[in-house]
Coordinates of C-alpha atoms and ligand atoms in Angstrom, one line a residue:
M253 CA 83.2 -30.6 -40.8
C254 CA 83.2 -27.7 -43.2
D255 CA 85.6 -24.8 -43.3
I256 CA 83.5 -21.7 -43.5
P257 CA 85.7 -18.6 -43.9
N258 CA 85.6 -16.1 -41.1
I259 CA 84.2 -13.3 -43.2
Q260 CA 81.2 -15.5 -43.8
K261 CA 80.9 -16.7 -40.2
K262 CA 80.2 -13.2 -39.1
M263 CA 77.1 -13.1 -41.2
L264 CA 76.2 -16.6 -40.4
K265 CA 75.8 -16.1 -36.6
R266 CA 73.1 -18.4 -35.4
N267 CA 70.9 -15.6 -34.0
N268 CA 71.2 -13.6 -37.3
I269 CA 70.0 -16.5 -39.4
L270 CA 67.2 -17.5 -37.0
K271 CA 65.9 -13.9 -37.0
L272 CA 66.0 -13.9 -40.8
I273 CA 64.2 -17.2 -41.0
K274 CA 61.5 -15.9 -38.6
K275 CA 61.1 -12.7 -40.6
Y276 CA 61.3 -14.0 -44.2
K277 CA 60.6 -17.7 -43.9
T278 CA 62.4 -20.3 -45.9
P279 CA 63.8 -21.0 -48.4
L280 CA 65.8 -17.8 -49.0
W281 CA 69.0 -16.5 -50.4
V282 CA 71.4 -14.4 -48.5
Y283 CA 74.5 -12.5 -50.0
N284 CA 77.3 -11.1 -48.0
S285 CA 78.5 -7.7 -49.5
D286 CA 81.8 -7.9 -47.6
V287 CA 82.7 -11.0 -49.6
I288 CA 81.8 -9.3 -52.9
I289 CA 83.8 -6.2 -52.0
K290 CA 86.8 -8.4 -51.0
Q291 CA 86.7 -10.2 -54.3
I292 CA 86.4 -6.9 -56.3
K293 CA 89.5 -5.6 -54.5
K294 CA 91.5 -8.7 -55.6
L295 CA 91.0 -7.7 -59.2
K296 CA 91.8 -4.0 -58.8
K297 CA 94.9 -4.1 -60.9
F298 CA 92.9 -4.7 -64.1
D299 CA 92.0 -1.5 -65.9
I300 CA 88.3 -2.5 -66.0
I301 CA 86.4 -5.1 -64.1
R302 CA 83.2 -5.9 -65.9
F303 CA 80.7 -8.0 -63.9
A304 CA 79.0 -10.8 -65.9
Q305 CA 75.6 -10.1 -64.3
K306 CA 74.1 -13.4 -65.5
S307 CA 75.7 -14.9 -62.4
C308 CA 73.7 -12.8 -60.0
S309 CA 71.6 -10.2 -61.6
N310 CA 69.7 -8.6 -58.7
I311 CA 69.6 -4.9 -59.3
H312 CA 70.8 -4.2 -55.7
I313 CA 73.9 -6.4 -56.4
L314 CA 74.4 -4.4 -59.6
K315 CA 74.2 -1.1 -57.6
L316 CA 76.9 -2.5 -55.3
M317 CA 79.1 -3.3 -58.2
K318 CA 78.6 0.2 -59.6
H319 CA 79.5 1.8 -56.3
Y320 CA 82.8 0.0 -56.5
N321 CA 83.5 1.1 -60.0
V322 CA 82.7 -2.2 -61.6
K323 CA 81.3 -2.0 -65.1
I324 CA 78.6 -4.4 -66.5
D325 CA 78.1 -7.0 -69.1
A326 CA 74.5 -7.7 -70.4
V327 CA 73.4 -10.6 -72.5
S328 CA 69.7 -9.8 -73.0
L329 CA 67.3 -6.9 -73.1
G330 CA 66.3 -7.7 -69.5
E331 CA 69.9 -7.5 -68.4
I332 CA 70.4 -4.2 -70.2
K333 CA 67.3 -2.8 -68.4
R334 CA 68.5 -4.1 -65.0
A335 CA 71.9 -2.4 -65.6
M336 CA 70.2 0.9 -66.4
I337 CA 67.9 0.7 -63.4
A338 CA 70.9 0.1 -61.3
G339 CA 72.3 3.4 -62.5
F340 CA 74.8 2.4 -65.3
E341 CA 74.9 5.0 -68.0
P342 CA 74.5 3.0 -71.2
N343 CA 77.0 4.9 -73.4
N344 CA 80.7 5.3 -72.5
N345 CA 81.4 1.6 -72.4
N346 CA 79.7 1.2 -69.0
I347 CA 77.4 -1.5 -70.4
V348 CA 78.6 -3.9 -73.1
F349 CA 76.0 -6.2 -74.8
T350 CA 77.5 -9.7 -75.4
S351 CA 75.7 -12.3 -77.4
D352 CA 75.7 -14.5 -80.5
I353 CA 72.4 -13.1 -81.9
L354 CA 70.8 -9.7 -82.0
E355 CA 67.1 -9.9 -81.5
K356 CA 65.0 -7.1 -83.0
K357 CA 64.2 -5.3 -79.7
V358 CA 67.8 -5.6 -78.5
L359 CA 69.1 -4.1 -81.8
K360 CA 66.7 -1.2 -81.4
E361 CA 67.8 -0.6 -77.8
V362 CA 71.6 -0.9 -78.4
I363 CA 71.3 1.6 -81.2
K364 CA 69.1 4.0 -79.2
K365 CA 71.3 3.9 -76.2
K366 CA 74.6 3.6 -78.0
I367 CA 75.6 0.4 -76.2
P368 CA 78.7 -1.2 -77.5
V369 CA 78.1 -4.7 -78.9
N370 CA 80.4 -7.6 -78.3
A371 CA 79.6 -9.7 -81.4
G372 CA 79.7 -13.5 -81.3
S373 CA 78.6 -13.9 -84.9
I374 CA 79.2 -12.4 -88.3
D375 CA 75.4 -12.0 -88.8
M376 CA 75.2 -9.7 -85.7
L377 CA 77.8 -7.4 -87.3
K378 CA 75.9 -7.3 -90.6
Q379 CA 72.6 -6.6 -88.9
L380 CA 74.0 -3.9 -86.7
G381 CA 76.1 -2.4 -89.5
K382 CA 73.1 -2.0 -91.8
K383 CA 71.2 0.0 -89.2
S384 CA 73.9 1.8 -87.2
P385 CA 77.2 2.5 -89.1
G386 CA 79.9 3.8 -86.7
H387 CA 78.5 1.7 -83.8
A388 CA 81.1 0.6 -81.3
V389 CA 81.8 -3.2 -81.6
W390 CA 84.0 -5.9 -80.1
I391 CA 84.8 -9.1 -81.8
R392 CA 84.2 -12.1 -79.5
I393 CA 86.8 -14.6 -80.8
N394 CA 86.4 -18.3 -80.5
P395 CA 90.0 -19.2 -80.0
K396 CA 89.4 -22.8 -81.1
F397 CA 89.9 -24.2 -77.6
G398 CA 87.9 -24.0 -74.4
N399 CA 87.6 -25.3 -70.9
G400 CA 85.1 -25.3 -68.1
H401 CA 84.1 -27.2 -64.9
H402 CA 81.6 -29.1 -67.2
I403 CA 81.3 -29.5 -71.0
K404 CA 78.1 -27.4 -70.8
T405 CA 80.2 -24.4 -69.5
N406 CA 83.0 -24.8 -72.1
T407 CA 82.6 -22.0 -74.6
G408 CA 85.5 -22.5 -77.0
G409 CA 86.3 -24.9 -79.8
D410 CA 84.2 -26.3 -82.5
H411 CA 81.5 -28.0 -80.3
S412 CA 80.6 -24.5 -78.9
K413 CA 78.1 -22.1 -80.5
H414 CA 80.0 -19.2 -79.1
G415 CA 82.2 -16.6 -80.7
I416 CA 83.6 -15.9 -84.1
W417 CA 85.8 -18.6 -85.7
N418 CA 87.3 -16.3 -88.4
P419 CA 88.1 -12.9 -86.9
K420 CA 89.5 -11.7 -90.3
Q421 CA 86.1 -12.2 -91.9
A422 CA 84.6 -10.2 -89.0
L423 CA 87.0 -7.4 -89.6
S424 CA 86.1 -7.2 -93.3
I425 CA 82.4 -6.9 -92.4
I426 CA 83.2 -4.3 -89.8
Q427 CA 85.1 -2.3 -92.4
K428 CA 82.4 -2.8 -95.0
Y429 CA 79.7 -1.4 -92.7
K430 CA 82.0 1.3 -91.2
L431 CA 81.5 -0.1 -87.7
N432 CA 83.9 1.1 -85.0
L433 CA 86.0 -1.8 -83.7
I434 CA 87.0 -1.0 -80.1
G435 CA 87.9 -4.3 -78.6
L436 CA 88.8 -8.0 -78.8
H437 CA 87.3 -10.4 -76.4
I438 CA 87.9 -14.1 -75.6
H439 CA 85.9 -16.1 -73.0
I440 CA 86.7 -19.8 -73.1
G441 CA 84.3 -21.0 -70.5
S442 CA 83.3 -21.0 -66.8
G443 CA 85.1 -22.7 -64.0
V444 CA 88.3 -22.9 -66.1
N445 CA 91.6 -24.4 -65.1
I446 CA 94.1 -21.6 -64.7
K447 CA 96.6 -23.2 -67.2
N448 CA 93.9 -23.1 -69.9
L449 CA 93.2 -19.4 -69.0
Y450 CA 96.9 -18.7 -69.6
Q451 CA 96.6 -20.1 -73.1
V452 CA 94.1 -17.3 -73.8
C453 CA 96.9 -14.7 -73.5
D454 CA 98.7 -16.2 -76.5
S455 CA 95.6 -16.5 -78.5
M456 CA 94.7 -12.9 -77.9
K457 CA 98.2 -11.8 -78.9
K458 CA 98.1 -13.9 -82.1
N459 CA 94.7 -12.6 -83.1
A460 CA 95.5 -9.0 -82.4
I461 CA 98.7 -9.1 -84.4
Q462 CA 96.9 -10.9 -87.3
L463 CA 94.1 -8.4 -87.4
N464 CA 96.6 -5.5 -87.2
T465 CA 94.0 -2.9 -86.5
K466 CA 94.0 -0.3 -83.7
I467 CA 91.8 -1.2 -80.8
Q468 CA 91.1 0.4 -77.3
F469 CA 90.4 -2.7 -75.2
I470 CA 91.2 -6.4 -74.8
S471 CA 89.0 -8.6 -72.6
A472 CA 90.3 -11.7 -70.8
G473 CA 86.7 -12.8 -70.4
G474 CA 85.5 -14.6 -67.2
G475 CA 85.9 -18.1 -66.1
L476 CA 88.0 -17.8 -62.9
K477 CA 87.4 -20.6 -60.5
I478 CA 86.4 -20.4 -56.9
P479 CA 87.0 -23.0 -54.2
Y480 CA 83.7 -24.9 -53.7
S481 CA 85.3 -27.6 -51.5
Q482 CA 88.2 -27.6 -49.0
E483 CA 90.5 -29.3 -51.6
E484 CA 90.1 -26.5 -54.1
K485 CA 92.1 -23.4 -54.1
E486 CA 91.4 -19.9 -55.6
A487 CA 93.5 -19.0 -58.6
N488 CA 96.6 -17.0 -58.2
I489 CA 95.3 -13.6 -59.3
S490 CA 98.7 -11.8 -59.3
D491 CA 100.2 -14.3 -61.7
Y492 CA 97.1 -14.1 -63.8
F493 CA 97.2 -10.4 -63.9
N494 CA 100.9 -10.3 -64.8
K495 CA 100.5 -12.6 -67.7
W496 CA 97.6 -10.5 -69.1
N497 CA 99.4 -7.2 -68.4
N498 CA 102.4 -8.4 -70.4
T499 CA 100.0 -9.4 -73.2
K500 CA 98.4 -6.0 -73.2
K501 CA 101.8 -4.3 -73.3
I502 CA 103.0 -6.4 -76.2
I503 CA 99.8 -5.8 -78.2
S504 CA 99.9 -2.1 -77.4
S505 CA 103.4 -1.7 -78.6
I506 CA 102.9 -3.7 -81.8
L507 CA 99.6 -2.0 -82.7
K508 CA 101.0 1.3 -81.5
C509 CA 98.0 2.3 -79.5
P510 CA 97.1 2.5 -75.8
I511 CA 95.0 -0.4 -74.7
Q512 CA 92.9 -1.0 -71.6
L513 CA 92.7 -4.5 -70.1
E514 CA 89.3 -5.8 -69.0
I515 CA 88.3 -8.9 -67.0
E516 CA 84.7 -10.2 -67.0
P517 CA 84.1 -12.4 -64.0
G518 CA 80.8 -13.5 -62.7
R519 CA 81.4 -16.4 -60.3
F520 CA 84.6 -15.0 -58.9
L521 CA 82.9 -11.8 -57.6
V522 CA 79.7 -13.3 -56.1
G523 CA 80.0 -17.1 -55.8
Q524 CA 81.3 -17.2 -52.3
S525 CA 79.0 -14.5 -51.0
G526 CA 75.8 -16.4 -51.2
I527 CA 74.0 -19.0 -49.2
L528 CA 70.7 -20.8 -49.6
I529 CA 68.8 -21.5 -46.4
A530 CA 66.1 -24.2 -46.4
K531 CA 64.0 -26.0 -43.8
I532 CA 64.0 -29.8 -43.3
Y533 CA 60.6 -31.2 -43.6
A534 CA 61.2 -34.9 -43.6
V535 CA 64.0 -37.4 -42.9
K536 CA 63.4 -40.9 -44.4
T537 CA 65.3 -44.1 -44.8
I538 CA 65.0 -46.1 -48.0
K539 CA 67.1 -49.2 -47.6
K540 CA 70.6 -48.0 -46.9
N541 CA 69.9 -44.4 -47.9
T542 CA 68.9 -41.6 -45.6
F543 CA 67.1 -38.8 -47.4
V544 CA 66.9 -35.4 -45.8
L545 CA 64.1 -33.6 -47.6
I546 CA 64.1 -29.8 -47.6
N547 CA 61.9 -27.1 -49.0
A548 CA 64.3 -25.9 -51.7
G549 CA 64.6 -27.7 -55.0
F550 CA 66.4 -27.5 -58.3
N551 CA 63.9 -24.9 -59.2
D552 CA 65.8 -22.7 -56.8
L553 CA 69.4 -24.1 -57.1
I554 CA 69.9 -26.1 -60.3
R555 CA 73.8 -26.5 -60.3
P556 CA 74.0 -29.9 -58.5
A557 CA 71.2 -31.4 -60.7
L558 CA 72.5 -29.9 -63.9
Y559 CA 76.3 -30.3 -63.6
G560 CA 76.7 -32.5 -60.5
S561 CA 78.2 -29.4 -58.8
Y562 CA 79.5 -29.7 -55.3
H563 CA 78.3 -27.1 -52.7
Q564 CA 79.2 -27.2 -49.0
I565 CA 76.3 -28.0 -46.8
T566 CA 75.9 -27.3 -43.1
V567 CA 73.2 -27.8 -40.6
L568 CA 71.5 -25.2 -38.4
Y569 CA 69.6 -26.7 -35.5
K570 CA 66.3 -25.2 -34.5
N571 CA 67.1 -26.0 -30.9
I572 CA 70.6 -26.6 -29.6
K573 CA 69.7 -27.1 -26.0
N574 CA 69.3 -30.9 -26.1
I575 CA 71.9 -31.6 -28.7
H576 CA 75.1 -33.5 -27.6
N577 CA 77.3 -35.9 -29.3
I578 CA 75.4 -35.8 -32.6
P579 CA 76.0 -38.9 -34.7
I580 CA 77.2 -38.4 -38.3
I581 CA 74.9 -39.9 -40.9
R582 CA 75.5 -40.6 -44.6
S583 CA 72.7 -38.3 -45.9
V584 CA 71.3 -37.4 -49.3
I585 CA 70.0 -33.9 -49.3
A586 CA 67.0 -33.6 -51.6
G587 CA 64.2 -31.2 -52.5
P588 CA 60.4 -31.2 -52.8
L589 CA 60.2 -31.6 -56.6
C590 CA 58.5 -34.5 -58.4
E591 CA 61.8 -35.8 -59.9
S592 CA 64.4 -38.1 -58.4
G593 CA 67.0 -35.8 -59.9
D594 CA 66.0 -33.1 -57.4
V595 CA 69.0 -33.8 -55.2
F596 CA 71.8 -31.5 -53.9
T597 CA 74.3 -34.2 -53.2
V598 CA 74.6 -35.9 -56.6
K599 CA 76.9 -36.7 -59.5
D600 CA 76.4 -35.2 -62.9
T601 CA 75.2 -38.6 -64.0
G602 CA 72.2 -38.3 -61.6
I603 CA 73.6 -40.9 -59.2
I604 CA 73.1 -39.8 -55.6
L605 CA 76.2 -39.1 -53.6
P606 CA 75.4 -39.3 -49.8
R607 CA 77.4 -37.0 -47.7
N608 CA 78.5 -37.2 -44.0
L609 CA 76.3 -34.8 -42.1
P610 CA 75.2 -34.5 -38.5
K611 CA 71.9 -36.2 -37.7
V612 CA 69.0 -33.9 -38.3
S613 CA 65.2 -33.8 -37.8
P614 CA 62.3 -32.1 -39.4
G615 CA 62.3 -28.4 -38.2
D616 CA 66.1 -28.0 -38.5
Y617 CA 67.7 -26.1 -41.3
I618 CA 70.1 -26.8 -44.1
I619 CA 72.5 -24.1 -45.4
I620 CA 73.9 -24.6 -48.9
H621 CA 77.0 -22.5 -49.3
N622 CA 78.8 -20.7 -52.2
T623 CA 75.5 -20.3 -54.1
G624 CA 75.9 -16.6 -54.9
A625 CA 76.7 -17.3 -58.6
Y626 CA 74.3 -19.1 -60.9
G627 CA 72.0 -19.7 -57.9
S628 CA 69.0 -17.4 -57.9
S629 CA 69.7 -16.2 -61.5
M630 CA 69.1 -19.8 -62.8
S631 CA 66.0 -20.4 -60.7
S632 CA 62.7 -21.3 -62.4
N633 CA 59.0 -21.7 -61.4
Y634 CA 59.1 -25.5 -62.0
N635 CA 56.4 -27.3 -60.2
S636 CA 54.7 -23.9 -59.9
R637 CA 56.9 -22.9 -57.0
P638 CA 57.4 -19.1 -56.7
F639 CA 60.8 -17.3 -56.7
I640 CA 62.2 -17.0 -53.2
P641 CA 63.5 -13.9 -51.4
E642 CA 67.0 -12.5 -51.7
I643 CA 68.7 -10.7 -48.7
L644 CA 71.8 -8.6 -48.8
Y645 CA 74.0 -8.4 -45.7
K646 CA 75.7 -5.0 -45.8
K647 CA 77.3 -2.9 -43.0
K648 CA 76.2 -5.6 -40.5
K649 CA 72.5 -5.2 -41.5
F650 CA 70.3 -7.5 -43.5
K651 CA 68.2 -5.9 -46.2
L652 CA 65.6 -7.5 -48.3
I653 CA 66.6 -7.0 -52.0
R654 CA 63.9 -9.2 -53.6
R655 CA 60.7 -10.2 -51.9
R656 CA 59.1 -13.6 -52.3
Q657 CA 57.0 -14.0 -55.4
T658 CA 53.4 -14.8 -54.6
I659 CA 51.6 -17.6 -56.2
Q660 CA 49.1 -15.1 -57.5
E661 CA 51.9 -13.2 -59.2
M662 CA 53.2 -16.3 -60.7
L663 CA 49.8 -17.3 -62.1
S664 CA 48.8 -13.8 -63.2
L665 CA 50.5 -14.2 -66.7
E666 CA 47.8 -16.8 -67.4
T667 CA 44.9 -15.5 -65.3
S668 CA 45.2 -11.9 -66.4
L669 CA 44.5 -12.5 -70.1
Ligands
LLP756 N1 81.7 -13.7 -70.0 C1 80.9 -14.4 -70.8 C2 80.8 -14.1 -72.2 C3 80.2 -15.5 -70.3 O1 79.4 -16.3 -71.1 C4 80.3 -15.8 -68.9 C5 79.6 -17.0 -68.3 C6 81.1 -15.0 -68.1 C7 81.8 -14.0 -68.7 C8 81.3 -15.2 -66.6 O2 81.9 -16.5 -66.4 P1 82.3 -16.8 -64.9 O3 83.4 -15.8 -64.5 O4 81.1 -16.7 -64.0 O5 82.8 -18.2 -64.9 N2 75.7 -21.8 -65.1 C9 77.1 -22.2 -65.0 C10 78.0 -21.1 -65.5 C11 77.6 -20.6 -66.9 C12 78.5 -19.5 -67.4 C13 77.9 -18.7 -68.5 N3 78.8 -17.7 -69.0 C14 77.4 -22.6 -63.6 O6 76.5 -22.6 -62.8 O7 78.5 -23.0 -63.3

């Protein structure tokens, strides 16, 4: 039914998963470090790989990134703290803070720790410049076009709040406040068509030439797609690298300075490593629809409900002894929340999209695949449901990397006043 890659099948052995379920209960996230390492290696030609930690910000995942020489992007004070706890030294370009605003506490921290700031607004540059002349900055350019798997993940063009529309104006502010411009950055969106990503090279070239100032880095941003379904293919990384490498060489020779090429993926590094395991509690038929109700909801994985995203779904039977010739049923996989939109097989309009799945019963399990990126990191406590555990599969062993939040912990923000 579904084509699960061999690297993932090793982790997914029936006994492995049943043991995990017994020990940690459901629902739970599991990440495969072998997949993450494989993805890192595919990008090794880039001078710098910078992980967009928003996609999967568990400190233990960040430690793994650091071990493989991947640097880190942070978009909030919380993400800066996570990176430092994971062992990233804040100076020396290891952490870059990317945002369109600079909140007071963040401003203090980036100054104290000398963290370069990738500025998405002119106001950020002014606020930083007044307090920290000489501070290392990047200009995040809005290249006036964007792309993404959904309009909500398209970060370029005039509908998007991201980036600086007029880089020349940014440069004059940088000069006025004697900030230290070290790099140019363009990120046009997430889940981007490769052709649109190629357009970014031209825009980077044009902008760098127009600004005509020496820089040390250019960043291609993130956005690389991963295959979520069998029809989708992974982008051709070697073509992508060659195009960017040529761009780097041209800019370097025109500006007469050495330049390092960065890439800033989130999804590409972690997306395919993760699964969400949930237990089936009810199977019910409502007219022609069969609803399979599991104990994970959009409070855990919001991508299907928010974007209509497709994730492969497989079944793990509690008991395989008596199962022969299982019929295929058009099934709607849905969660426990109090909203009809709490569905994992759904269009972005909210219309349910039944999927062919083998017949299941309460007590069996559902595995939702390719949930390593924007899965756990987008979870919430909606319906007062606690955060669920995260497990990392590394060197053939499973390690708990985040325990389940207790209801008491969740409520303590209100009860401990
Ligand atoms: N750099 C910047 C400045 C970004 O804003 C992002 C993602 C990335 C890099 C990494 O993009 P990636 O390589 O993962 O495509 N929640 C959505 C995705 C939102 C992406 C936000 N920014 C989803 O679940 O598809």
